[in-house]
JSON list of C-alpha atoms and ligand atoms in Angstrom, two decimals:
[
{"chain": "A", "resi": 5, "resn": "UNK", "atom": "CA", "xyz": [3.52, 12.25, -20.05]},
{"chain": "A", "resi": 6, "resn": "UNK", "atom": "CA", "xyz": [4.59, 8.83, -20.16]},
{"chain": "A", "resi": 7, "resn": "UNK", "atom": "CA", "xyz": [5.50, 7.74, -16.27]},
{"chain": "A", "resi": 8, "resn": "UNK", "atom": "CA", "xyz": [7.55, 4.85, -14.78]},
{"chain": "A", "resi": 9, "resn": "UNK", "atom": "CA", "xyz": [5.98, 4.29, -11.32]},
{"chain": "A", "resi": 10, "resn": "UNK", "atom": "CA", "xyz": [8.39, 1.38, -9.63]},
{"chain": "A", "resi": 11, "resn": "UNK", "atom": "CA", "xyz": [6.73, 1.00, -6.13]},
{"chain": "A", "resi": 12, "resn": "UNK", "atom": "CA", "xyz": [6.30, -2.18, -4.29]},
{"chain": "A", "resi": 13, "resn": "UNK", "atom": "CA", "xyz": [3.28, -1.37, -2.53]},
{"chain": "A", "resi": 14, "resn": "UNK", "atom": "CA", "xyz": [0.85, -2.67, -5.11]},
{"chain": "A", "resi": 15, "resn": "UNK", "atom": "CA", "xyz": [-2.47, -0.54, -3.54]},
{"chain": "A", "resi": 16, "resn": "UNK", "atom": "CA", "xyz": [-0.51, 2.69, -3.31]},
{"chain": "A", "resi": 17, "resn": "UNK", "atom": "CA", "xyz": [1.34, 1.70, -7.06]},
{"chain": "A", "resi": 18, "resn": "UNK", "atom": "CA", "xyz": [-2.36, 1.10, -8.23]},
{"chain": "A", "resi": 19, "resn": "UNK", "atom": "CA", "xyz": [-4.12, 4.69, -6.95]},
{"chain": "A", "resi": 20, "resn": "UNK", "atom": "CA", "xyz": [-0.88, 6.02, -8.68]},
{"chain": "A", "resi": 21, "resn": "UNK", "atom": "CA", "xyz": [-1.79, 4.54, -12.12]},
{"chain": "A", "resi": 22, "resn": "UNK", "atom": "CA", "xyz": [-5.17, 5.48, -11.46]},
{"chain": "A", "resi": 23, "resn": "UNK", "atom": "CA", "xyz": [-4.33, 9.25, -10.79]},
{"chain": "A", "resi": 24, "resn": "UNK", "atom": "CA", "xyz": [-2.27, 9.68, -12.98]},
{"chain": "A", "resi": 25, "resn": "UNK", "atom": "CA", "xyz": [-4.02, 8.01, -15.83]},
{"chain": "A", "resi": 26, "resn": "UNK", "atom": "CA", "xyz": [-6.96, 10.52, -14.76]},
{"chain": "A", "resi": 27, "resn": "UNK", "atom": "CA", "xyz": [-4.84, 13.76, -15.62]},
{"chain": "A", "resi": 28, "resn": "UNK", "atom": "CA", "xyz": [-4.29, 12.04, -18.96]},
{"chain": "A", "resi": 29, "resn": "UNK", "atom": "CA", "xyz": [-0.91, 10.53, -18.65]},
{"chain": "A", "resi": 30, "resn": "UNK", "atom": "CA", "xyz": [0.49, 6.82, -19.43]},
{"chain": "A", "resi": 31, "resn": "UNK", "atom": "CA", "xyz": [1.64, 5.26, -16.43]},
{"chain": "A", "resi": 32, "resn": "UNK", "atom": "CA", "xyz": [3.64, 1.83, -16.12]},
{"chain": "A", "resi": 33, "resn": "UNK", "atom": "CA", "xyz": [4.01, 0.18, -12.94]},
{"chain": "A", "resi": 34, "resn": "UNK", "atom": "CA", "xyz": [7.00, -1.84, -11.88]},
{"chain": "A", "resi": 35, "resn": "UNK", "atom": "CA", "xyz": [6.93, -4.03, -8.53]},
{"chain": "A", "resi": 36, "resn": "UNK", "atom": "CA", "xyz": [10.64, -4.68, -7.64]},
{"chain": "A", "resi": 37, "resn": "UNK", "atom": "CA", "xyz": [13.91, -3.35, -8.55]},
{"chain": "A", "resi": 38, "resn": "UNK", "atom": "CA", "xyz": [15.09, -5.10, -10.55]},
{"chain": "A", "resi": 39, "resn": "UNK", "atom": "CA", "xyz": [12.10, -4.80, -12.94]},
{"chain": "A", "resi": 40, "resn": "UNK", "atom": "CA", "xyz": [12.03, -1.14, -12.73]},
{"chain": "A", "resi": 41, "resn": "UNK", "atom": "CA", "xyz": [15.34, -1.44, -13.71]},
{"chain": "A", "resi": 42, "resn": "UNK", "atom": "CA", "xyz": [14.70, -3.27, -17.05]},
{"chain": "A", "resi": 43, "resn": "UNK", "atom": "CA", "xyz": [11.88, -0.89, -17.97]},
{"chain": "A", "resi": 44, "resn": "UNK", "atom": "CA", "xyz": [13.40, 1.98, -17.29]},
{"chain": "A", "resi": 45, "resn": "UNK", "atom": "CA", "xyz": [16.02, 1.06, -19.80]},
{"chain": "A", "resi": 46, "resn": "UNK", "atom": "CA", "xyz": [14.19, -0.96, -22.31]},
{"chain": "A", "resi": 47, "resn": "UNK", "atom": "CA", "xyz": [10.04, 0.00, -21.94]},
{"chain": "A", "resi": 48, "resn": "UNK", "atom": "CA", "xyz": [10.83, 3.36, -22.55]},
{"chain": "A", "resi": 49, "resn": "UNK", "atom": "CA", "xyz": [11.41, 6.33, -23.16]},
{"chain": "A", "resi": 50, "resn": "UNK", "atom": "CA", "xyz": [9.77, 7.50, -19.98]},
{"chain": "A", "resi": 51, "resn": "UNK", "atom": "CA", "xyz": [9.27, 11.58, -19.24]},
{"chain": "A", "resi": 52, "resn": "UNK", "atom": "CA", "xyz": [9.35, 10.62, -15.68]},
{"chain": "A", "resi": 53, "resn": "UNK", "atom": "CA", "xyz": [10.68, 7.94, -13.56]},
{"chain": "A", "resi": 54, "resn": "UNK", "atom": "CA", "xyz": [8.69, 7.95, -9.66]},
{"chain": "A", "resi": 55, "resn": "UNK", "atom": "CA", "xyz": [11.29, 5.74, -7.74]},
{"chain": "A", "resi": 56, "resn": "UNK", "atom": "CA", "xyz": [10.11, 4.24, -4.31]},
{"chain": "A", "resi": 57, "resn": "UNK", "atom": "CA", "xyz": [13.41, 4.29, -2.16]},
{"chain": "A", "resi": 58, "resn": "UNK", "atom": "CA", "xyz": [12.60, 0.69, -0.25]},
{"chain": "A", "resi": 59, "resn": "UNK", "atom": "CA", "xyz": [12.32, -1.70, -2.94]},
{"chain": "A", "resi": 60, "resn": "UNK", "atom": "CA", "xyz": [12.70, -6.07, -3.27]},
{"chain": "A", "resi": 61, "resn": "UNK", "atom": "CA", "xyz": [16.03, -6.47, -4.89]},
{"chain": "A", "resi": 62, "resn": "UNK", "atom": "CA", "xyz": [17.28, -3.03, -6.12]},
{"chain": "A", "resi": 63, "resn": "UNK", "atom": "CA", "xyz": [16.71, 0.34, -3.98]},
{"chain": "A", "resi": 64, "resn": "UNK", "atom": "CA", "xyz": [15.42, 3.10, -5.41]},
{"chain": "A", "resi": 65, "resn": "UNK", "atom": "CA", "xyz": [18.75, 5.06, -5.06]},
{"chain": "A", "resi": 66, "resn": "UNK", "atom": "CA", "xyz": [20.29, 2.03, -7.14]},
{"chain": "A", "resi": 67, "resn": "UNK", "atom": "CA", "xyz": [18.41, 2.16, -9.68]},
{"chain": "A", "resi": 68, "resn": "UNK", "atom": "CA", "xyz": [18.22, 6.04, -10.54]},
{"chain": "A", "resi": 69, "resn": "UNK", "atom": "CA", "xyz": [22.31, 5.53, -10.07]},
{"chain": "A", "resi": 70, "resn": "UNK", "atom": "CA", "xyz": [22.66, 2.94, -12.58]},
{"chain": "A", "resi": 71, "resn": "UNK", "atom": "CA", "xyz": [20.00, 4.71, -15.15]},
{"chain": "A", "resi": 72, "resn": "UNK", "atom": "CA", "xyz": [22.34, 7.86, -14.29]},
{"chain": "A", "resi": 73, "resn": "UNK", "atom": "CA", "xyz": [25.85, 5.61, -15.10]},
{"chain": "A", "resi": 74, "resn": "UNK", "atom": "CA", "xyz": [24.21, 4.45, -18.49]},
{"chain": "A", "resi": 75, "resn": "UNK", "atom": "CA", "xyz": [24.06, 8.40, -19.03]},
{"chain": "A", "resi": 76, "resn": "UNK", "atom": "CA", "xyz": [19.97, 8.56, -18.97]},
{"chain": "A", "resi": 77, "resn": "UNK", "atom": "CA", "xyz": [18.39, 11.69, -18.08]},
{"chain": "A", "resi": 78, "resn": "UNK", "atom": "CA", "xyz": [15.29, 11.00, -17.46]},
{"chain": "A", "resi": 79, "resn": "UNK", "atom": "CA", "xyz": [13.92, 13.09, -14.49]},
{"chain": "A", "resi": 80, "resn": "UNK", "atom": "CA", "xyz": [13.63, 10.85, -11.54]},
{"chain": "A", "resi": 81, "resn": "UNK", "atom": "CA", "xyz": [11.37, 11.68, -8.34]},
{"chain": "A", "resi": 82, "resn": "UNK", "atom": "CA", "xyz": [12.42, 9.32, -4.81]},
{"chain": "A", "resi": 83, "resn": "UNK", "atom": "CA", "xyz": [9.40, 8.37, -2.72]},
{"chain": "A", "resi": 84, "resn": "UNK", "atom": "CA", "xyz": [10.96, 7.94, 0.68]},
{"chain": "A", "resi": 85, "resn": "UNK", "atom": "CA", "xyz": [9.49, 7.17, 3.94]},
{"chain": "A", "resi": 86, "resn": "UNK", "atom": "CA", "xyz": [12.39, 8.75, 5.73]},
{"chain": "A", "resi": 87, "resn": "UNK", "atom": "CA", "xyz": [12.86, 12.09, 5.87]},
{"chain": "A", "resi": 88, "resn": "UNK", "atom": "CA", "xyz": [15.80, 14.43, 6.77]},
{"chain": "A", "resi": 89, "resn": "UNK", "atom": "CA", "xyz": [18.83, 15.41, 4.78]},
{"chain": "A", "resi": 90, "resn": "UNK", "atom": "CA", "xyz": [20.68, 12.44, 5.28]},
{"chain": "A", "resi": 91, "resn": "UNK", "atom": "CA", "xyz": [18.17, 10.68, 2.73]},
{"chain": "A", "resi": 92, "resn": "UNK", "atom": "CA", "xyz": [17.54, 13.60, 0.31]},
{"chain": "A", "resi": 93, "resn": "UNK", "atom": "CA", "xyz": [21.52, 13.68, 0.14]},
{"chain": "A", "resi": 94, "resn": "UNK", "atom": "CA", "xyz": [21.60, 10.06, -0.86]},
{"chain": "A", "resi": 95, "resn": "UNK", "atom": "CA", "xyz": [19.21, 10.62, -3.39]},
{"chain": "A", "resi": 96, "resn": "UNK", "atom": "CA", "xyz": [20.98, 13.53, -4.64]},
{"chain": "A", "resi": 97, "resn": "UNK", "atom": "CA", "xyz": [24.08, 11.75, -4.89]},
{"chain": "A", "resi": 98, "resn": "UNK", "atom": "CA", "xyz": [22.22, 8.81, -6.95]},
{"chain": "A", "resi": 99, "resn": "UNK", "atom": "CA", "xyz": [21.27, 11.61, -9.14]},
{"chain": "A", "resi": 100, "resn": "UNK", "atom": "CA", "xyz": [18.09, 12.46, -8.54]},
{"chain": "A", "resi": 101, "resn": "UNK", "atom": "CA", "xyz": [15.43, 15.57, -9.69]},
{"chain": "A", "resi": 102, "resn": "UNK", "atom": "CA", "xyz": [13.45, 15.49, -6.72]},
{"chain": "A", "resi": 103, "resn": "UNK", "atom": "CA", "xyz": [11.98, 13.63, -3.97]},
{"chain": "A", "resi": 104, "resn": "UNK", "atom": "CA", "xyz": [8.87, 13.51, -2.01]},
{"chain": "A", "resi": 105, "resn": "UNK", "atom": "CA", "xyz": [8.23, 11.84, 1.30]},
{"chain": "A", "resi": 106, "resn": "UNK", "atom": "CA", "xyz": [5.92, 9.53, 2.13]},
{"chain": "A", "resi": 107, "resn": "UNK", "atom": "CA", "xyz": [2.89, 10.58, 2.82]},
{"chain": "A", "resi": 108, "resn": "UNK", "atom": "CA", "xyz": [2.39, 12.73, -0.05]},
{"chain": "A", "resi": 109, "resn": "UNK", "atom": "CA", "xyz": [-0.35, 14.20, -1.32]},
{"chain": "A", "resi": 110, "resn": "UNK", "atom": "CA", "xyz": [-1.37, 13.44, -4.88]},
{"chain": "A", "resi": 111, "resn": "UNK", "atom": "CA", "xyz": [-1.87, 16.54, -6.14]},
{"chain": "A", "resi": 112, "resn": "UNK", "atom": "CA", "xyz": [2.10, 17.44, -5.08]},
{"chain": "A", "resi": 113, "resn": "UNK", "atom": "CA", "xyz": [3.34, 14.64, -6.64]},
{"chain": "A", "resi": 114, "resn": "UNK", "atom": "CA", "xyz": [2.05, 15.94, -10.10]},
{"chain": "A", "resi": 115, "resn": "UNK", "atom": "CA", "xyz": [2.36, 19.10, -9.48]},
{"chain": "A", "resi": 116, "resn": "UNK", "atom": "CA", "xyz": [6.07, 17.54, -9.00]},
{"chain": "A", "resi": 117, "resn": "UNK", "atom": "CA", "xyz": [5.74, 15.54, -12.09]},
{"chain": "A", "resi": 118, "resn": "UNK", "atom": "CA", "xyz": [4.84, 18.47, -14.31]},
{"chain": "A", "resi": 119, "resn": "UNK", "atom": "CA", "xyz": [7.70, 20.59, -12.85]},
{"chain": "A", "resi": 120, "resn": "UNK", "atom": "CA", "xyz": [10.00, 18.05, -13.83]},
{"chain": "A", "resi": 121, "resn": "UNK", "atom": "CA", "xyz": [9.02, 17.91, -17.13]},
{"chain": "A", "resi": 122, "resn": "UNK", "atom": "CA", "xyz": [8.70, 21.56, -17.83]},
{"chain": "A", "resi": 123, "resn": "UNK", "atom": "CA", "xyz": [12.06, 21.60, -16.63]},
{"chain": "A", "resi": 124, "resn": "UNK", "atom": "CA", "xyz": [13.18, 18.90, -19.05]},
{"chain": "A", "resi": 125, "resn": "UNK", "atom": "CA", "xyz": [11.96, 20.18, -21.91]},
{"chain": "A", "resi": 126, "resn": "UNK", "atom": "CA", "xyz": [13.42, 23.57, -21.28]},
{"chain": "A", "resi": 127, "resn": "UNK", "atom": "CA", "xyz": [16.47, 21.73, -21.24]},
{"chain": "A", "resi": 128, "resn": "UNK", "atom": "CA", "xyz": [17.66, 23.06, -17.93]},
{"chain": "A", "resi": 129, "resn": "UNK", "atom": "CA", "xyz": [17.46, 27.14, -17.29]},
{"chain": "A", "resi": 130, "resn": "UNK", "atom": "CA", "xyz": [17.16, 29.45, -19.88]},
{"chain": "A", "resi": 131, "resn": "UNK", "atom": "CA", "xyz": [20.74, 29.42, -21.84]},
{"chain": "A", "resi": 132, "resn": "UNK", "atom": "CA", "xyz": [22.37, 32.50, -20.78]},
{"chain": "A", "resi": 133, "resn": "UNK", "atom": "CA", "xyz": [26.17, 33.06, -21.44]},
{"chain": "A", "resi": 134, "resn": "UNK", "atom": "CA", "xyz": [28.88, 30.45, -19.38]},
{"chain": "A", "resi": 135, "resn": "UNK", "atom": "CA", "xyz": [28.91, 31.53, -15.84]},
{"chain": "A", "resi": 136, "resn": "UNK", "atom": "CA", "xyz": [32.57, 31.72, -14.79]},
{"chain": "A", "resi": 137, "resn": "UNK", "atom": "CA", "xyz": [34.12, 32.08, -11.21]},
{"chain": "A", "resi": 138, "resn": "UNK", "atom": "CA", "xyz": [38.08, 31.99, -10.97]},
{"chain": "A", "resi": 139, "resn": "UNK", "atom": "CA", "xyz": [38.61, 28.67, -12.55]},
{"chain": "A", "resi": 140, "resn": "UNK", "atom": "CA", "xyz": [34.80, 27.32, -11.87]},
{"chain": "A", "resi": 141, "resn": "UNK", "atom": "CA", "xyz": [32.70, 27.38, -15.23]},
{"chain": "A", "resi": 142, "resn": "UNK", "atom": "CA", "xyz": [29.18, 26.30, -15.78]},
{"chain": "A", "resi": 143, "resn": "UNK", "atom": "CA", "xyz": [27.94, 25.98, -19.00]},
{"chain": "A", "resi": 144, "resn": "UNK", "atom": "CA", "xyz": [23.87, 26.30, -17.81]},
{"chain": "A", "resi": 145, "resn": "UNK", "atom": "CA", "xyz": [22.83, 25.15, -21.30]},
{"chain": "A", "resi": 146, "resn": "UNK", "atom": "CA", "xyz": [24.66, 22.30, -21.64]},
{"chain": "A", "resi": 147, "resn": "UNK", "atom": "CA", "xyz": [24.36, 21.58, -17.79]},
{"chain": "A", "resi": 148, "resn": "UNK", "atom": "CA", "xyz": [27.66, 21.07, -17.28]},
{"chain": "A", "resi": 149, "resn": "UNK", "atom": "CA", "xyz": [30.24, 22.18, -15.15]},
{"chain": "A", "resi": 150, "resn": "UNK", "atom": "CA", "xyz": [33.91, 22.04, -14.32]},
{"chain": "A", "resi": 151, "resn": "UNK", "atom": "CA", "xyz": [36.71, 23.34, -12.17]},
{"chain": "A", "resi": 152, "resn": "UNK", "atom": "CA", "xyz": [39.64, 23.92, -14.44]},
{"chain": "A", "resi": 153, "resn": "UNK", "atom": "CA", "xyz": [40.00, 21.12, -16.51]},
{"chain": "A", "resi": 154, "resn": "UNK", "atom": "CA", "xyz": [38.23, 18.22, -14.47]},
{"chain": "A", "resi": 155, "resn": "UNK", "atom": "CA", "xyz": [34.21, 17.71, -15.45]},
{"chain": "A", "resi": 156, "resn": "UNK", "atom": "CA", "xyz": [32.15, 17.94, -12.51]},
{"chain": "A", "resi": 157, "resn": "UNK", "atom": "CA", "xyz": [28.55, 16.18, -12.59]},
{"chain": "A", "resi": 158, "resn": "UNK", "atom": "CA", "xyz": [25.73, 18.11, -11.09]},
{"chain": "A", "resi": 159, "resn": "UNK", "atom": "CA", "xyz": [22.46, 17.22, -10.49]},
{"chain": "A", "resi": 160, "resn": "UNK", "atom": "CA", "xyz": [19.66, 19.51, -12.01]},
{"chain": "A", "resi": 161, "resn": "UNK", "atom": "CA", "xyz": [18.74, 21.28, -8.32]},
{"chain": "A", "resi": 162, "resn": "UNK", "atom": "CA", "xyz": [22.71, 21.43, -7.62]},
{"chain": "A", "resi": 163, "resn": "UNK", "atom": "CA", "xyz": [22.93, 22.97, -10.98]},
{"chain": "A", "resi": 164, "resn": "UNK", "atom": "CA", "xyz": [20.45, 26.01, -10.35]},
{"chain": "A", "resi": 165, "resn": "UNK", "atom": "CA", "xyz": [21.74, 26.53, -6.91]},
{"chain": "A", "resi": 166, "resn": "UNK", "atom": "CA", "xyz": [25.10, 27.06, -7.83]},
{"chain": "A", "resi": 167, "resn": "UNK", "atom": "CA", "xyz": [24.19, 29.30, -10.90]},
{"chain": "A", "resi": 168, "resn": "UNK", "atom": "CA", "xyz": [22.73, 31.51, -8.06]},
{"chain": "A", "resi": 169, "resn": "UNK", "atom": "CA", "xyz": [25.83, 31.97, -6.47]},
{"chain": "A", "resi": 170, "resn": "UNK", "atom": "CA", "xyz": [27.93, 32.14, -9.32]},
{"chain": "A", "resi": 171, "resn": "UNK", "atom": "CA", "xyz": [25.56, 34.79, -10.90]},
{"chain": "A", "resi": 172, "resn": "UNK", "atom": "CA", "xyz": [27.42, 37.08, -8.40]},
{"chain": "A", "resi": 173, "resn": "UNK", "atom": "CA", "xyz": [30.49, 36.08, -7.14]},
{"chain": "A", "resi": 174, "resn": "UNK", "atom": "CA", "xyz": [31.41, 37.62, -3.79]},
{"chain": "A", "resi": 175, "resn": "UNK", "atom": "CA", "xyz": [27.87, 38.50, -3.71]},
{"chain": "A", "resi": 176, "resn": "UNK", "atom": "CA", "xyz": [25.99, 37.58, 0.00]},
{"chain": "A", "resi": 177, "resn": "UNK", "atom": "CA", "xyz": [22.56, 35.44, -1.72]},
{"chain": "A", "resi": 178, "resn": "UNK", "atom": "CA", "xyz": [20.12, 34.92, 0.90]},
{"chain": "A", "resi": 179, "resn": "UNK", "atom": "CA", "xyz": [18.42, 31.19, 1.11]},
{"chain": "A", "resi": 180, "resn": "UNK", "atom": "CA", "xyz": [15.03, 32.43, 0.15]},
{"chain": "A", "resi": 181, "resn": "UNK", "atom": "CA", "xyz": [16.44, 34.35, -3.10]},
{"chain": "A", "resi": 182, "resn": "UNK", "atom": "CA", "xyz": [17.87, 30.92, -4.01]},
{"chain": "A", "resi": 183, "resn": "UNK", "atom": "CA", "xyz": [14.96, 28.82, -3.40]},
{"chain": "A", "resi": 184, "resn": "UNK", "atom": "CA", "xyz": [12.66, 31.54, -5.14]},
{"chain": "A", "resi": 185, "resn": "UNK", "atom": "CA", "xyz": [14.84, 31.02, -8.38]},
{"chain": "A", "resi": 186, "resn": "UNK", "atom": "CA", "xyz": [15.95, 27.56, -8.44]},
{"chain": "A", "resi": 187, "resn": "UNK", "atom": "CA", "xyz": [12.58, 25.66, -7.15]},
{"chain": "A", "resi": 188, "resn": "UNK", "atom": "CA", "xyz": [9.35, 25.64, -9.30]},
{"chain": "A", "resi": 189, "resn": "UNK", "atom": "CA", "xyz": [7.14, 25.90, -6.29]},
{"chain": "A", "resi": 190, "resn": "UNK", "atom": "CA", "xyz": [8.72, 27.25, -3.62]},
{"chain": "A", "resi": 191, "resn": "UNK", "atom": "CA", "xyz": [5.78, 28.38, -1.60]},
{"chain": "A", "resi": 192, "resn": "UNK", "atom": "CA", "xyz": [5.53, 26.57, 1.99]},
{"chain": "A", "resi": 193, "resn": "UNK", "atom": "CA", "xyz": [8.82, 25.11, 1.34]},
{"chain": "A", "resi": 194, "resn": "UNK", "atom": "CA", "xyz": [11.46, 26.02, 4.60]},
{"chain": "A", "resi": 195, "resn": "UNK", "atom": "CA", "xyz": [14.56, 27.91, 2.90]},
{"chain": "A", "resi": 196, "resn": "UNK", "atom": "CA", "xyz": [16.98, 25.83, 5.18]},
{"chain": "A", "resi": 197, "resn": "UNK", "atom": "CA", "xyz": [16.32, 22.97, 2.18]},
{"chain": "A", "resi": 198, "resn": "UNK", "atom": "CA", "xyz": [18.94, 24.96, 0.43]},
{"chain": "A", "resi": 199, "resn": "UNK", "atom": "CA", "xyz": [21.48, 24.18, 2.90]},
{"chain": "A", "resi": 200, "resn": "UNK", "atom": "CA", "xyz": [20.88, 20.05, 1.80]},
{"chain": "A", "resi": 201, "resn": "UNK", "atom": "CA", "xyz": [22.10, 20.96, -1.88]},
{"chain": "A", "resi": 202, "resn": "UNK", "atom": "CA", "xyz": [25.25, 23.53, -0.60]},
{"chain": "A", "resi": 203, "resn": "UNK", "atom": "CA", "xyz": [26.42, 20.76, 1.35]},
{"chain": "A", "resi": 204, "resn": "UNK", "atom": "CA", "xyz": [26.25, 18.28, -1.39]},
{"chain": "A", "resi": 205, "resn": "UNK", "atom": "CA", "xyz": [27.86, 21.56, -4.22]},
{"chain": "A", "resi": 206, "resn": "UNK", "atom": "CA", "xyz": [30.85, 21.63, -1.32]},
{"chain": "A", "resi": 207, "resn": "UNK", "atom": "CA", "xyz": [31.34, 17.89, -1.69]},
{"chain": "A", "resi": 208, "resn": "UNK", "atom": "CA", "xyz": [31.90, 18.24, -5.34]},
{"chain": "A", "resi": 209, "resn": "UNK", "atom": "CA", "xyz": [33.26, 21.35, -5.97]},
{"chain": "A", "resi": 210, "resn": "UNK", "atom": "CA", "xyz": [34.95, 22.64, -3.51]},
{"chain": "A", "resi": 211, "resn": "UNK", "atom": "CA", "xyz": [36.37, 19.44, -0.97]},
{"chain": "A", "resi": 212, "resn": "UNK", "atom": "CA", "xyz": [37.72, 17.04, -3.95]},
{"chain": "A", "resi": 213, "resn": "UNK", "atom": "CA", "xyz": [40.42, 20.37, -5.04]},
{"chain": "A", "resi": 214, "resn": "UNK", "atom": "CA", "xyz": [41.17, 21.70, -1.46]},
{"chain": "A", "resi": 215, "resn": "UNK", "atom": "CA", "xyz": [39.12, 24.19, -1.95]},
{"chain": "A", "resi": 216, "resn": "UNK", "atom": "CA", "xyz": [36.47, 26.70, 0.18]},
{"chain": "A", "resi": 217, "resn": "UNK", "atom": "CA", "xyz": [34.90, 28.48, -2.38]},
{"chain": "A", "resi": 218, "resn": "UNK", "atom": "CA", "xyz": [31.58, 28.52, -0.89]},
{"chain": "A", "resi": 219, "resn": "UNK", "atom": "CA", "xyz": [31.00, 30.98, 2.08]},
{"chain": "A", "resi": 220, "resn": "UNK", "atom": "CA", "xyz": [28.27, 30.70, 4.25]},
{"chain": "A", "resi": 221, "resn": "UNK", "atom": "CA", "xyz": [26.96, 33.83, 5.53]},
{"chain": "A", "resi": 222, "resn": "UNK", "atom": "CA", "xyz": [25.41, 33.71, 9.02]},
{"chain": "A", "resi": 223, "resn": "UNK", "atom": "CA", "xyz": [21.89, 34.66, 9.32]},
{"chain": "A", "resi": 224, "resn": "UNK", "atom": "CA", "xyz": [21.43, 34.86, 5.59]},
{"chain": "A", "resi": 225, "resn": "UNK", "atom": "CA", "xyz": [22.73, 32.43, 3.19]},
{"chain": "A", "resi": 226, "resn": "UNK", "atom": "CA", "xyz": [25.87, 31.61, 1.43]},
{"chain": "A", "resi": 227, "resn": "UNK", "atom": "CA", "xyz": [28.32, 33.54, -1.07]},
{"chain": "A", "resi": 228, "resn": "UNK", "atom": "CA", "xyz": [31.25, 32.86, -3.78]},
{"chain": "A", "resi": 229, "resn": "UNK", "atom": "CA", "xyz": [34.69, 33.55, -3.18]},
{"chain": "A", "resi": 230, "resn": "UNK", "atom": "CA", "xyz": [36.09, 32.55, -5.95]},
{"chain": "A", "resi": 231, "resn": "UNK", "atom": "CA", "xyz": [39.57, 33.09, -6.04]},
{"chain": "A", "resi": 232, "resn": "UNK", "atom": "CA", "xyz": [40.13, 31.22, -2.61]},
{"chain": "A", "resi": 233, "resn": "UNK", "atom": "CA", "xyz": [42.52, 28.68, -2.64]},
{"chain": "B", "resi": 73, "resn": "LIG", "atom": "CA1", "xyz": [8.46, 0.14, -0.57]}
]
């Protein structure tokens, strides 16, 4: 894989190029923002952008929003130091693929790396038939989705997790069911992750049309109503 790694701490950036270069990739390093900006968009293409979130002159959540408003879909993977939802959800909003907080074990972050990719070059999950839900569609080939005629944009995790629900609609789908299907290794991760990405599916396709089309079902997990206005 080729790799972007923008991350201003130059001993951690180096033991990433090291690493990585090991498992036979080609990493670049960047050192600010606004470099890793300019290489994103003109060194590559990259199969992988790894995006430190605290970064001289741009953030991390800057830059994978500006790659993502030049309509680049490179997978992008957020170091943060932080964690919580309230980060993840900024980084989801930017547009990210996935995240990993600081400190992270090497061997995750390509194990991360290679997930990303796999996903990438399947071109999203496996291109079943348009998943429809009153006036909700998602298109899971083309990763796109809408609610009647207005274009939604979805991020790649948003994506599967909504495919989930609308795979049956009225259907109760338990957290652990979702994460099972939707994350590449979900072992040792804590199902309540899910809830980060429903929250962030409710800001987009549910709050900006009035609507509450995603239930949550105490105890379990969450379910489609899809005809609720
Ligand atoms: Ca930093």
């Amino acid at each position: 894989m080729r790799i972007l790694v923008v991350e201003d701490e130059r001993g951690l950036a180096e033991a990433l190029r090291r690493g990585l270069g090991a498992e036979g990739h080609w990493v670049d390093l960047a050192h600010d923002g606004q470099q890793g900006l300019a290489m994103a968009r003109t060194a590559g293409p990259y199969d992988a952008v790894v995006l430190d979130v605290m970064l001289p002159g741009l953030t991390g959540y800057e830059i994978c929003a500006r790659l993502r408003a030049d309509g680049d879909p490179v997978p992008v993977l957020l170091l943060t130091a932080l964690d919580g939802e309230y980060d993840e959800a900024e980084g989801l909003d930017a547009g990210a693929d996935d995240y990993l907080t600081k400190p992270f074990s090497f061997v995750v972050l390509a194990a991360r790396l290679r997930a990303l990719r796999r996903r990438a070059a399947a071109g999203g999950p496996a291109p079943a038939a348009v998943l429809q839900a009153g006036d909700l569609v998602l298109d899971k080939a083309a990763r796109r989705c809408r609610r009647g005629d207005r274009e939604i944009e979805l991020t790649a995790r948003e994506l599967g997790v909504l495919a989930c629900l609308m795979a049956a609609p009225g259907a109760a789908v338990a957290k652990r069911d979702i994460l099972d299907e939707v994350w590449d290794s979900p072992a040792g991760i804590d199902p309540n992750i899910v809830e980060v990405y429903v929250s962030s599916l409710r800001k987009k396709v549910d709050a900006p049309f009035g609507r509450r089309s995603i239930r949550t079902v105490h105890g379990l997990g969450y379910r489609l109503a899809p005809d609720d206005a």
